[in-house]
Amino acid sequence: MYQKILLPSYFKKIGWWILIPTTLVGIILFITGVENAPSWMNLHVFAFFNEELLGETRLFTVIQTNITATVVSIFFIIGGYFVGFSKEKNEDEYIAQTRLYALLWAVKVNYILLIISLLFIYGLSFLYVMLYNMFTVLVLFIFRFNFMLFINAKSITGEK
Amino acid sequence: MKNNIKVQRAIANLTQEELAKLVSVSRQTINAMEANKYVPSTVLSLKIARVFQKPVEEIFFLQEED
């Protein structure tokens, strides 16, 4: 059946080319710390809302900040979207169902993990939970969907 | 829902791949239906029935729990 909401299948390849580098940069950024991000990424940007720690809150203003994390996050989401929501080369209704089930699974597992985090992680450490949680649905979904496609493809080998 | 696609395929002398091409789905889909892991849409059921030139009810059957 025709799926209007999915991107053409070549977007999946483009998606991997965006997702893998941004994942690596993201990991490096996490290890080295955002405060050690390259200074040439310090730019003046427009902000709807900016609240400095121990500072004043400003609305609709131009601020100077390091945009490395912003750029990495946006490209990660775009890459992840391309990978997860492109048509497969042999797209059909069974794959469409597999995709929906994977999405359902990802949302469920994501919230189970969030409940566990809420129960057992407190204080400033919870900021890390919120940071991860921005991307976990997408990551879990991509992992689950591709895993199920792999299982489906494997289950037919040897049979005529 | 159950089906006898495998039997019908044997009668028509078609492989999974050939049937998949005739109804324009992937081979995985045919395989999953034969293993009763996937219930096809009405459109796909009708297409399969058309390939075997039989009424849908001769290929797909309701089960107790349906």
JSON list of C-alpha atoms in Angstrom, two decimals:
[
{"chain": "A", "resi": 1, "resn": "MET", "atom": "CA", "xyz": [0.00, 0.00, 0.00]},
{"chain": "A", "resi": 2, "resn": "TYR", "atom": "CA", "xyz": [1.19, 3.50, -0.80]},
{"chain": "A", "resi": 3, "resn": "GLN", "atom": "CA", "xyz": [2.86, 5.30, 2.09]},
{"chain": "A", "resi": 4, "resn": "LYS", "atom": "CA", "xyz": [2.68, 9.06, 1.63]},
{"chain": "A", "resi": 5, "resn": "ILE", "atom": "CA", "xyz": [4.30, 10.00, 4.93]},
{"chain": "A", "resi": 6, "resn": "LEU", "atom": "CA", "xyz": [7.64, 8.31, 4.22]},
{"chain": "A", "resi": 7, "resn": "LEU", "atom": "CA", "xyz": [10.65, 9.77, 2.42]},
{"chain": "A", "resi": 8, "resn": "PRO", "atom": "CA", "xyz": [12.01, 8.16, -0.79]},
{"chain": "A", "resi": 9, "resn": "SER", "atom": "CA", "xyz": [14.33, 5.22, -0.10]},
{"chain": "A", "resi": 10, "resn": "TYR", "atom": "CA", "xyz": [17.60, 7.02, -1.02]},
{"chain": "A", "resi": 11, "resn": "PHE", "atom": "CA", "xyz": [17.11, 9.26, 2.03]},
{"chain": "A", "resi": 12, "resn": "LYS", "atom": "CA", "xyz": [18.04, 6.29, 4.20]},
{"chain": "A", "resi": 13, "resn": "LYS", "atom": "CA", "xyz": [21.59, 6.28, 2.83]},
{"chain": "A", "resi": 14, "resn": "ILE", "atom": "CA", "xyz": [21.87, 10.08, 3.21]},
{"chain": "A", "resi": 15, "resn": "GLY", "atom": "CA", "xyz": [20.57, 9.66, 6.75]},
{"chain": "A", "resi": 16, "resn": "TRP", "atom": "CA", "xyz": [23.33, 7.20, 7.71]},
{"chain": "A", "resi": 17, "resn": "TRP", "atom": "CA", "xyz": [25.93, 9.59, 6.27]},
{"chain": "A", "resi": 18, "resn": "ILE", "atom": "CA", "xyz": [24.60, 12.33, 8.57]},
{"chain": "A", "resi": 19, "resn": "LEU", "atom": "CA", "xyz": [23.82, 10.16, 11.59]},
{"chain": "A", "resi": 20, "resn": "ILE", "atom": "CA", "xyz": [27.13, 8.30, 12.00]},
{"chain": "A", "resi": 21, "resn": "PRO", "atom": "CA", "xyz": [29.45, 11.37, 11.92]},
{"chain": "A", "resi": 22, "resn": "THR", "atom": "CA", "xyz": [27.15, 13.39, 14.22]},
{"chain": "A", "resi": 23, "resn": "THR", "atom": "CA", "xyz": [26.99, 10.45, 16.65]},
{"chain": "A", "resi": 24, "resn": "LEU", "atom": "CA", "xyz": [30.80, 10.34, 16.79]},
{"chain": "A", "resi": 25, "resn": "VAL", "atom": "CA", "xyz": [31.06, 14.12, 17.21]},
{"chain": "A", "resi": 26, "resn": "GLY", "atom": "CA", "xyz": [28.34, 13.95, 19.86]},
{"chain": "A", "resi": 27, "resn": "ILE", "atom": "CA", "xyz": [30.24, 11.29, 21.83]},
{"chain": "A", "resi": 28, "resn": "ILE", "atom": "CA", "xyz": [33.49, 13.30, 21.60]},
{"chain": "A", "resi": 29, "resn": "LEU", "atom": "CA", "xyz": [31.62, 16.43, 22.71]},
{"chain": "A", "resi": 30, "resn": "PHE", "atom": "CA", "xyz": [30.14, 14.54, 25.66]},
{"chain": "A", "resi": 31, "resn": "ILE", "atom": "CA", "xyz": [33.54, 13.19, 26.76]},
{"chain": "A", "resi": 32, "resn": "THR", "atom": "CA", "xyz": [35.44, 16.48, 26.37]},
{"chain": "A", "resi": 33, "resn": "GLY", "atom": "CA", "xyz": [32.60, 18.59, 27.76]},
{"chain": "A", "resi": 34, "resn": "VAL", "atom": "CA", "xyz": [30.56, 21.26, 25.98]},
{"chain": "A", "resi": 35, "resn": "GLU", "atom": "CA", "xyz": [32.71, 24.01, 27.56]},
{"chain": "A", "resi": 36, "resn": "ASN", "atom": "CA", "xyz": [35.72, 22.69, 25.58]},
{"chain": "A", "resi": 37, "resn": "ALA", "atom": "CA", "xyz": [33.90, 22.94, 22.24]},
{"chain": "A", "resi": 38, "resn": "PRO", "atom": "CA", "xyz": [35.82, 24.84, 19.52]},
{"chain": "A", "resi": 39, "resn": "SER", "atom": "CA", "xyz": [35.71, 28.60, 20.01]},
{"chain": "A", "resi": 40, "resn": "TRP", "atom": "CA", "xyz": [34.99, 29.33, 16.34]},
{"chain": "A", "resi": 41, "resn": "MET", "atom": "CA", "xyz": [31.52, 27.95, 17.07]},
{"chain": "A", "resi": 42, "resn": "ASN", "atom": "CA", "xyz": [30.92, 30.91, 19.40]},
{"chain": "A", "resi": 43, "resn": "LEU", "atom": "CA", "xyz": [28.35, 32.91, 17.50]},
{"chain": "A", "resi": 44, "resn": "HIS", "atom": "CA", "xyz": [25.70, 35.54, 17.98]},
{"chain": "A", "resi": 45, "resn": "VAL", "atom": "CA", "xyz": [22.32, 33.88, 17.72]},
{"chain": "A", "resi": 46, "resn": "PHE", "atom": "CA", "xyz": [18.74, 34.93, 18.17]},
{"chain": "A", "resi": 47, "resn": "ALA", "atom": "CA", "xyz": [17.05, 33.42, 21.23]},
{"chain": "A", "resi": 48, "resn": "PHE", "atom": "CA", "xyz": [13.39, 33.29, 22.19]},
{"chain": "A", "resi": 49, "resn": "PHE", "atom": "CA", "xyz": [14.37, 32.67, 25.76]},
{"chain": "A", "resi": 50, "resn": "ASN", "atom": "CA", "xyz": [17.72, 32.84, 27.57]},
{"chain": "A", "resi": 51, "resn": "GLU", "atom": "CA", "xyz": [18.17, 32.28, 31.27]},
{"chain": "A", "resi": 52, "resn": "GLU", "atom": "CA", "xyz": [21.72, 32.51, 32.57]},
{"chain": "A", "resi": 53, "resn": "LEU", "atom": "CA", "xyz": [22.75, 30.65, 35.70]},
{"chain": "A", "resi": 54, "resn": "LEU", "atom": "CA", "xyz": [22.71, 33.32, 38.46]},
{"chain": "A", "resi": 55, "resn": "GLY", "atom": "CA", "xyz": [21.80, 35.87, 35.80]},
{"chain": "A", "resi": 56, "resn": "GLU", "atom": "CA", "xyz": [18.77, 37.60, 34.42]},
{"chain": "A", "resi": 57, "resn": "THR", "atom": "CA", "xyz": [16.19, 36.05, 32.11]},
{"chain": "A", "resi": 58, "resn": "ARG", "atom": "CA", "xyz": [15.89, 37.68, 28.72]},
{"chain": "A", "resi": 59, "resn": "LEU", "atom": "CA", "xyz": [13.26, 37.23, 26.04]},
{"chain": "A", "resi": 60, "resn": "PHE", "atom": "CA", "xyz": [13.57, 37.62, 22.24]},
{"chain": "A", "resi": 61, "resn": "THR", "atom": "CA", "xyz": [17.12, 38.80, 22.22]},
{"chain": "A", "resi": 62, "resn": "VAL", "atom": "CA", "xyz": [20.43, 38.21, 20.46]},
{"chain": "A", "resi": 63, "resn": "ILE", "atom": "CA", "xyz": [22.94, 36.35, 22.63]},
{"chain": "A", "resi": 64, "resn": "GLN", "atom": "CA", "xyz": [26.46, 35.04, 22.16]},
{"chain": "A", "resi": 65, "resn": "THR", "atom": "CA", "xyz": [26.89, 31.33, 22.79]},
{"chain": "A", "resi": 66, "resn": "ASN", "atom": "CA", "xyz": [28.66, 28.20, 21.60]},
{"chain": "A", "resi": 67, "resn": "ILE", "atom": "CA", "xyz": [26.39, 26.48, 19.10]},
{"chain": "A", "resi": 68, "resn": "THR", "atom": "CA", "xyz": [28.32, 23.16, 18.74]},
{"chain": "A", "resi": 69, "resn": "ALA", "atom": "CA", "xyz": [25.78, 21.17, 20.76]},
{"chain": "A", "resi": 70, "resn": "THR", "atom": "CA", "xyz": [22.91, 22.86, 18.90]},
{"chain": "A", "resi": 71, "resn": "VAL", "atom": "CA", "xyz": [24.33, 21.96, 15.48]},
{"chain": "A", "resi": 72, "resn": "VAL", "atom": "CA", "xyz": [25.21, 18.39, 16.48]},
{"chain": "A", "resi": 73, "resn": "SER", "atom": "CA", "xyz": [21.76, 17.79, 18.00]},
{"chain": "A", "resi": 74, "resn": "ILE", "atom": "CA", "xyz": [19.91, 19.14, 14.97]},
{"chain": "A", "resi": 75, "resn": "PHE", "atom": "CA", "xyz": [21.94, 17.09, 12.49]},
{"chain": "A", "resi": 76, "resn": "PHE", "atom": "CA", "xyz": [21.56, 14.01, 14.69]},
{"chain": "A", "resi": 77, "resn": "ILE", "atom": "CA", "xyz": [17.78, 14.38, 14.66]},
{"chain": "A", "resi": 78, "resn": "ILE", "atom": "CA", "xyz": [17.65, 15.02, 10.90]},
{"chain": "A", "resi": 79, "resn": "GLY", "atom": "CA", "xyz": [19.95, 12.04, 10.22]},
{"chain": "A", "resi": 80, "resn": "GLY", "atom": "CA", "xyz": [17.89, 9.83, 12.53]},
{"chain": "A", "resi": 81, "resn": "TYR", "atom": "CA", "xyz": [14.66, 10.94, 10.89]},
{"chain": "A", "resi": 82, "resn": "PHE", "atom": "CA", "xyz": [16.02, 10.15, 7.41]},
{"chain": "A", "resi": 83, "resn": "VAL", "atom": "CA", "xyz": [17.21, 6.70, 8.52]},
{"chain": "A", "resi": 84, "resn": "GLY", "atom": "CA", "xyz": [14.02, 5.77, 10.37]},
{"chain": "A", "resi": 85, "resn": "PHE", "atom": "CA", "xyz": [11.36, 7.29, 8.12]},
{"chain": "A", "resi": 86, "resn": "SER", "atom": "CA", "xyz": [12.53, 6.51, 4.60]},
{"chain": "A", "resi": 87, "resn": "LYS", "atom": "CA", "xyz": [10.93, 3.80, 2.51]},
{"chain": "A", "resi": 88, "resn": "GLU", "atom": "CA", "xyz": [12.79, 0.51, 2.32]},
{"chain": "A", "resi": 89, "resn": "LYS", "atom": "CA", "xyz": [13.89, -0.55, -1.17]},
{"chain": "A", "resi": 90, "resn": "ASN", "atom": "CA", "xyz": [11.27, -3.33, -1.08]},
{"chain": "A", "resi": 91, "resn": "GLU", "atom": "CA", "xyz": [8.69, -1.35, 0.89]},
{"chain": "A", "resi": 92, "resn": "ASP", "atom": "CA", "xyz": [5.35, -3.14, 1.30]},
{"chain": "A", "resi": 93, "resn": "GLU", "atom": "CA", "xyz": [2.57, -3.49, 3.87]},
{"chain": "A", "resi": 94, "resn": "TYR", "atom": "CA", "xyz": [4.45, -6.02, 6.03]},
{"chain": "A", "resi": 95, "resn": "ILE", "atom": "CA", "xyz": [7.42, -3.66, 6.34]},
{"chain": "A", "resi": 96, "resn": "ALA", "atom": "CA", "xyz": [5.01, -0.80, 7.11]},
{"chain": "A", "resi": 97, "resn": "GLN", "atom": "CA", "xyz": [3.56, -2.88, 9.94]},
{"chain": "A", "resi": 98, "resn": "THR", "atom": "CA", "xyz": [7.04, -3.82, 11.17]},
{"chain": "A", "resi": 99, "resn": "ARG", "atom": "CA", "xyz": [7.93, -0.10, 11.25]},
{"chain": "A", "resi": 100, "resn": "LEU", "atom": "CA", "xyz": [4.82, 0.80, 13.26]},
{"chain": "A", "resi": 101, "resn": "TYR", "atom": "CA", "xyz": [5.44, -2.02, 15.75]},
{"chain": "A", "resi": 102, "resn": "ALA", "atom": "CA", "xyz": [9.07, -0.90, 16.12]},
{"chain": "A", "resi": 103, "resn": "LEU", "atom": "CA", "xyz": [7.90, 2.66, 16.81]},
{"chain": "A", "resi": 104, "resn": "LEU", "atom": "CA", "xyz": [5.41, 1.42, 19.41]},
{"chain": "A", "resi": 105, "resn": "TRP", "atom": "CA", "xyz": [8.12, -0.70, 21.03]},
{"chain": "A", "resi": 106, "resn": "ALA", "atom": "CA", "xyz": [10.55, 2.25, 21.07]},
{"chain": "A", "resi": 107, "resn": "VAL", "atom": "CA", "xyz": [8.06, 4.60, 22.77]},
{"chain": "A", "resi": 108, "resn": "LYS", "atom": "CA", "xyz": [7.18, 1.94, 25.33]},
{"chain": "A", "resi": 109, "resn": "VAL", "atom": "CA", "xyz": [10.79, 1.06, 26.17]},
{"chain": "A", "resi": 110, "resn": "ASN", "atom": "CA", "xyz": [11.73, 4.74, 26.25]},
{"chain": "A", "resi": 111, "resn": "TYR", "atom": "CA", "xyz": [9.14, 5.50, 28.92]},
{"chain": "A", "resi": 112, "resn": "ILE", "atom": "CA", "xyz": [9.99, 2.38, 30.92]},
{"chain": "A", "resi": 113, "resn": "LEU", "atom": "CA", "xyz": [13.62, 3.59, 30.97]},
{"chain": "A", "resi": 114, "resn": "LEU", "atom": "CA", "xyz": [12.43, 7.07, 31.93]},
{"chain": "A", "resi": 115, "resn": "ILE", "atom": "CA", "xyz": [10.37, 5.72, 34.84]},
{"chain": "A", "resi": 116, "resn": "ILE", "atom": "CA", "xyz": [13.39, 3.73, 36.05]},
{"chain": "A", "resi": 117, "resn": "SER", "atom": "CA", "xyz": [15.53, 6.89, 35.75]},
{"chain": "A", "resi": 118, "resn": "LEU", "atom": "CA", "xyz": [12.92, 8.98, 37.61]},
{"chain": "A", "resi": 119, "resn": "LEU", "atom": "CA", "xyz": [12.88, 6.43, 40.42]},
{"chain": "A", "resi": 120, "resn": "PHE", "atom": "CA", "xyz": [16.61, 5.97, 40.83]},
{"chain": "A", "resi": 121, "resn": "ILE", "atom": "CA", "xyz": [18.38, 9.11, 39.58]},
{"chain": "A", "resi": 122, "resn": "TYR", "atom": "CA", "xyz": [18.18, 12.37, 41.52]},
{"chain": "A", "resi": 123, "resn": "GLY", "atom": "CA", "xyz": [19.74, 15.81, 41.64]},
{"chain": "A", "resi": 124, "resn": "LEU", "atom": "CA", "xyz": [21.95, 17.24, 38.94]},
{"chain": "A", "resi": 125, "resn": "SER", "atom": "CA", "xyz": [22.58, 13.76, 37.46]},
{"chain": "A", "resi": 126, "resn": "PHE", "atom": "CA", "xyz": [19.01, 13.90, 36.21]},
{"chain": "A", "resi": 127, "resn": "LEU", "atom": "CA", "xyz": [20.16, 16.50, 33.67]},
{"chain": "A", "resi": 128, "resn": "TYR", "atom": "CA", "xyz": [21.97, 13.65, 31.89]},
{"chain": "A", "resi": 129, "resn": "VAL", "atom": "CA", "xyz": [18.74, 11.66, 31.81]},
{"chain": "A", "resi": 130, "resn": "MET", "atom": "CA", "xyz": [16.96, 14.60, 30.19]},
{"chain": "A", "resi": 131, "resn": "LEU", "atom": "CA", "xyz": [19.83, 14.98, 27.73]},
{"chain": "A", "resi": 132, "resn": "TYR", "atom": "CA", "xyz": [19.70, 11.31, 26.66]},
{"chain": "A", "resi": 133, "resn": "ASN", "atom": "CA", "xyz": [15.93, 11.25, 26.65]},
{"chain": "A", "resi": 134, "resn": "MET", "atom": "CA", "xyz": [15.85, 13.83, 23.84]},
{"chain": "A", "resi": 135, "resn": "PHE", "atom": "CA", "xyz": [17.23, 11.18, 21.48]},
{"chain": "A", "resi": 136, "resn": "THR", "atom": "CA", "xyz": [16.35, 7.78, 22.93]},
{"chain": "A", "resi": 137, "resn": "VAL", "atom": "CA", "xyz": [13.00, 7.30, 21.14]},
{"chain": "A", "resi": 138, "resn": "LEU", "atom": "CA", "xyz": [14.66, 7.82, 17.77]},
{"chain": "A", "resi": 139, "resn": "VAL", "atom": "CA", "xyz": [17.68, 5.64, 18.62]},
{"chain": "A", "resi": 140, "resn": "LEU", "atom": "CA", "xyz": [15.58, 2.80, 20.06]},
{"chain": "A", "resi": 141, "resn": "PHE", "atom": "CA", "xyz": [13.24, 2.94, 17.06]},
{"chain": "A", "resi": 142, "resn": "ILE", "atom": "CA", "xyz": [16.05, 2.79, 14.48]},
{"chain": "A", "resi": 143, "resn": "PHE", "atom": "CA", "xyz": [17.69, -0.05, 16.38]},
{"chain": "A", "resi": 144, "resn": "ARG", "atom": "CA", "xyz": [14.48, -2.07, 16.76]},
{"chain": "A", "resi": 145, "resn": "PHE", "atom": "CA", "xyz": [13.23, -1.52, 13.19]},
{"chain": "A", "resi": 146, "resn": "ASN", "atom": "CA", "xyz": [16.52, -2.54, 11.57]},
{"chain": "A", "resi": 147, "resn": "PHE", "atom": "CA", "xyz": [16.83, -5.49, 13.95]},
{"chain": "A", "resi": 148, "resn": "MET", "atom": "CA", "xyz": [13.33, -6.72, 12.97]},
{"chain": "A", "resi": 149, "resn": "LEU", "atom": "CA", "xyz": [14.10, -6.27, 9.26]},
{"chain": "A", "resi": 150, "resn": "PHE", "atom": "CA", "xyz": [17.25, -8.34, 9.80]},
{"chain": "A", "resi": 151, "resn": "ILE", "atom": "CA", "xyz": [15.27, -11.07, 11.61]},
{"chain": "A", "resi": 152, "resn": "ASN", "atom": "CA", "xyz": [12.64, -11.11, 8.84]},
{"chain": "A", "resi": 153, "resn": "ALA", "atom": "CA", "xyz": [15.27, -11.36, 6.11]},
{"chain": "A", "resi": 154, "resn": "LYS", "atom": "CA", "xyz": [17.08, -14.12, 7.98]},
{"chain": "A", "resi": 155, "resn": "SER", "atom": "CA", "xyz": [13.94, -16.21, 8.52]},
{"chain": "A", "resi": 156, "resn": "ILE", "atom": "CA", "xyz": [13.54, -16.96, 4.79]},
{"chain": "A", "resi": 157, "resn": "THR", "atom": "CA", "xyz": [17.02, -18.18, 3.96]},
{"chain": "A", "resi": 158, "resn": "GLY", "atom": "CA", "xyz": [17.09, -21.74, 2.64]},
{"chain": "A", "resi": 159, "resn": "GLU", "atom": "CA", "xyz": [13.35, -21.98, 1.92]},
{"chain": "A", "resi": 160, "resn": "LYS", "atom": "CA", "xyz": [11.95, -21.92, -1.57]},
{"chain": "B", "resi": 1, "resn": "MET", "atom": "CA", "xyz": [-6.64, -15.98, 10.42]},
{"chain": "B", "resi": 2, "resn": "LYS", "atom": "CA", "xyz": [-5.05, -18.96, 8.69]},
{"chain": "B", "resi": 3, "resn": "ASN", "atom": "CA", "xyz": [-4.24, -19.53, 5.06]},
{"chain": "B", "resi": 4, "resn": "ASN", "atom": "CA", "xyz": [-3.15, -22.26, 2.67]},
{"chain": "B", "resi": 5, "resn": "ILE", "atom": "CA", "xyz": [-0.93, -20.11, 0.47]},
{"chain": "B", "resi": 6, "resn": "LYS", "atom": "CA", "xyz": [1.82, -22.71, 0.63]},
{"chain": "B", "resi": 7, "resn": "VAL", "atom": "CA", "xyz": [-0.50, -25.41, -0.74]},
{"chain": "B", "resi": 8, "resn": "GLN", "atom": "CA", "xyz": [-1.90, -23.09, -3.40]},
{"chain": "B", "resi": 9, "resn": "ARG", "atom": "CA", "xyz": [1.64, -22.17, -4.38]},
{"chain": "B", "resi": 10, "resn": "ALA", "atom": "CA", "xyz": [2.54, -25.83, -4.76]},
{"chain": "B", "resi": 11, "resn": "ILE", "atom": "CA", "xyz": [-0.54, -26.43, -6.94]},
{"chain": "B", "resi": 12, "resn": "ALA", "atom": "CA", "xyz": [0.27, -23.40, -9.11]},
{"chain": "B", "resi": 13, "resn": "ASN", "atom": "CA", "xyz": [3.95, -24.39, -9.08]},
{"chain": "B", "resi": 14, "resn": "LEU", "atom": "CA", "xyz": [5.15, -20.98, -7.89]},
{"chain": "B", "resi": 15, "resn": "THR", "atom": "CA", "xyz": [8.06, -20.14, -5.60]},
{"chain": "B", "resi": 16, "resn": "GLN", "atom": "CA", "xyz": [7.73, -17.56, -2.82]},
{"chain": "B", "resi": 17, "resn": "GLU", "atom": "CA", "xyz": [9.77, -15.16, -4.92]},
{"chain": "B", "resi": 18, "resn": "GLU", "atom": "CA", "xyz": [7.54, -15.59, -7.99]},
{"chain": "B", "resi": 19, "resn": "LEU", "atom": "CA", "xyz": [4.33, -15.10, -6.00]},
{"chain": "B", "resi": 20, "resn": "ALA", "atom": "CA", "xyz": [5.87, -12.07, -4.28]},
{"chain": "B", "resi": 21, "resn": "LYS", "atom": "CA", "xyz": [6.60, -10.50, -7.69]},
{"chain": "B", "resi": 22, "resn": "LEU", "atom": "CA", "xyz": [3.08, -11.24, -8.98]},
{"chain": "B", "resi": 23, "resn": "VAL", "atom": "CA", "xyz": [1.43, -9.42, -6.07]},
{"chain": "B", "resi": 24, "resn": "SER", "atom": "CA", "xyz": [4.24, -6.81, -5.77]},
{"chain": "B", "resi": 25, "resn": "VAL", "atom": "CA", "xyz": [5.35, -7.42, -2.19]},
{"chain": "B", "resi": 26, "resn": "SER", "atom": "CA", "xyz": [8.67, -8.64, -0.78]},
{"chain": "B", "resi": 27, "resn": "ARG", "atom": "CA", "xyz": [9.43, -12.33, -0.32]},
{"chain": "B", "resi": 28, "resn": "GLN", "atom": "CA", "xyz": [9.53, -11.76, 3.45]},
{"chain": "B", "resi": 29, "resn": "THR", "atom": "CA", "xyz": [5.83, -10.89, 3.34]},
{"chain": "B", "resi": 30, "resn": "ILE", "atom": "CA", "xyz": [4.87, -14.15, 1.61]},
{"chain": "B", "resi": 31, "resn": "ASN", "atom": "CA", "xyz": [7.07, -16.06, 4.04]},
{"chain": "B", "resi": 32, "resn": "ALA", "atom": "CA", "xyz": [5.53, -14.32, 7.06]},
{"chain": "B", "resi": 33, "resn": "MET", "atom": "CA", "xyz": [2.00, -15.05, 5.83]},
{"chain": "B", "resi": 34, "resn": "GLU", "atom": "CA", "xyz": [2.77, -18.73, 5.28]},
{"chain": "B", "resi": 35, "resn": "ALA", "atom": "CA", "xyz": [4.18, -18.90, 8.81]},
{"chain": "B", "resi": 36, "resn": "ASN", "atom": "CA", "xyz": [0.95, -17.24, 10.06]},
{"chain": "B", "resi": 37, "resn": "LYS", "atom": "CA", "xyz": [3.02, -14.36, 11.45]},
{"chain": "B", "resi": 38, "resn": "TYR", "atom": "CA", "xyz": [1.32, -11.74, 9.33]},
{"chain": "B", "resi": 39, "resn": "VAL", "atom": "CA", "xyz": [-2.34, -11.13, 8.46]},
{"chain": "B", "resi": 40, "resn": "PRO", "atom": "CA", "xyz": [-2.44, -9.49, 5.02]},
{"chain": "B", "resi": 41, "resn": "SER", "atom": "CA", "xyz": [-4.56, -6.48, 4.14]},
{"chain": "B", "resi": 42, "resn": "THR", "atom": "CA", "xyz": [-7.77, -6.97, 2.16]},
{"chain": "B", "resi": 43, "resn": "VAL", "atom": "CA", "xyz": [-6.02, -5.60, -0.94]},
{"chain": "B", "resi": 44, "resn": "LEU", "atom": "CA", "xyz": [-3.20, -8.15, -0.71]},
{"chain": "B", "resi": 45, "resn": "SER", "atom": "CA", "xyz": [-5.63, -11.02, 0.04]},
{"chain": "B", "resi": 46, "resn": "LEU", "atom": "CA", "xyz": [-7.64, -10.17, -3.07]},
{"chain": "B", "resi": 47, "resn": "LYS", "atom": "CA", "xyz": [-4.48, -9.93, -5.18]},
{"chain": "B", "resi": 48, "resn": "ILE", "atom": "CA", "xyz": [-3.33, -13.36, -3.99]},
{"chain": "B", "resi": 49, "resn": "ALA", "atom": "CA", "xyz": [-6.77, -14.82, -4.69]},
{"chain": "B", "resi": 50, "resn": "ARG", "atom": "CA", "xyz": [-6.61, -13.35, -8.19]},
{"chain": "B", "resi": 51, "resn": "VAL", "atom": "CA", "xyz": [-3.21, -14.99, -8.84]},
{"chain": "B", "resi": 52, "resn": "PHE", "atom": "CA", "xyz": [-4.57, -18.41, -7.82]},
{"chain": "B", "resi": 53, "resn": "GLN", "atom": "CA", "xyz": [-7.90, -17.70, -9.57]},
{"chain": "B", "resi": 54, "resn": "LYS", "atom": "CA", "xyz": [-9.88, -18.80, -6.53]},
{"chain": "B", "resi": 55, "resn": "PRO", "atom": "CA", "xyz": [-12.30, -17.08, -4.14]},
{"chain": "B", "resi": 56, "resn": "VAL", "atom": "CA", "xyz": [-10.60, -15.50, -1.11]},
{"chain": "B", "resi": 57, "resn": "GLU", "atom": "CA", "xyz": [-12.41, -17.93, 1.24]},
{"chain": "B", "resi": 58, "resn": "GLU", "atom": "CA", "xyz": [-10.64, -20.88, -0.34]},
{"chain": "B", "resi": 59, "resn": "ILE", "atom": "CA", "xyz": [-7.26, -19.44, 0.59]},
{"chain": "B", "resi": 60, "resn": "PHE", "atom": "CA", "xyz": [-7.89, -17.56, 3.86]},
{"chain": "B", "resi": 61, "resn": "PHE", "atom": "CA", "xyz": [-9.87, -18.93, 6.82]},
{"chain": "B", "resi": 62, "resn": "LEU", "atom": "CA", "xyz": [-11.07, -17.42, 10.08]},
{"chain": "B", "resi": 63, "resn": "GLN", "atom": "CA", "xyz": [-9.99, -19.15, 13.27]},
{"chain": "B", "resi": 64, "resn": "GLU", "atom": "CA", "xyz": [-11.91, -19.69, 16.51]},
{"chain": "B", "resi": 65, "resn": "GLU", "atom": "CA", "xyz": [-10.30, -16.66, 18.20]},
{"chain": "B", "resi": 66, "resn": "ASP", "atom": "CA", "xyz": [-10.94, -14.22, 15.29]}
]
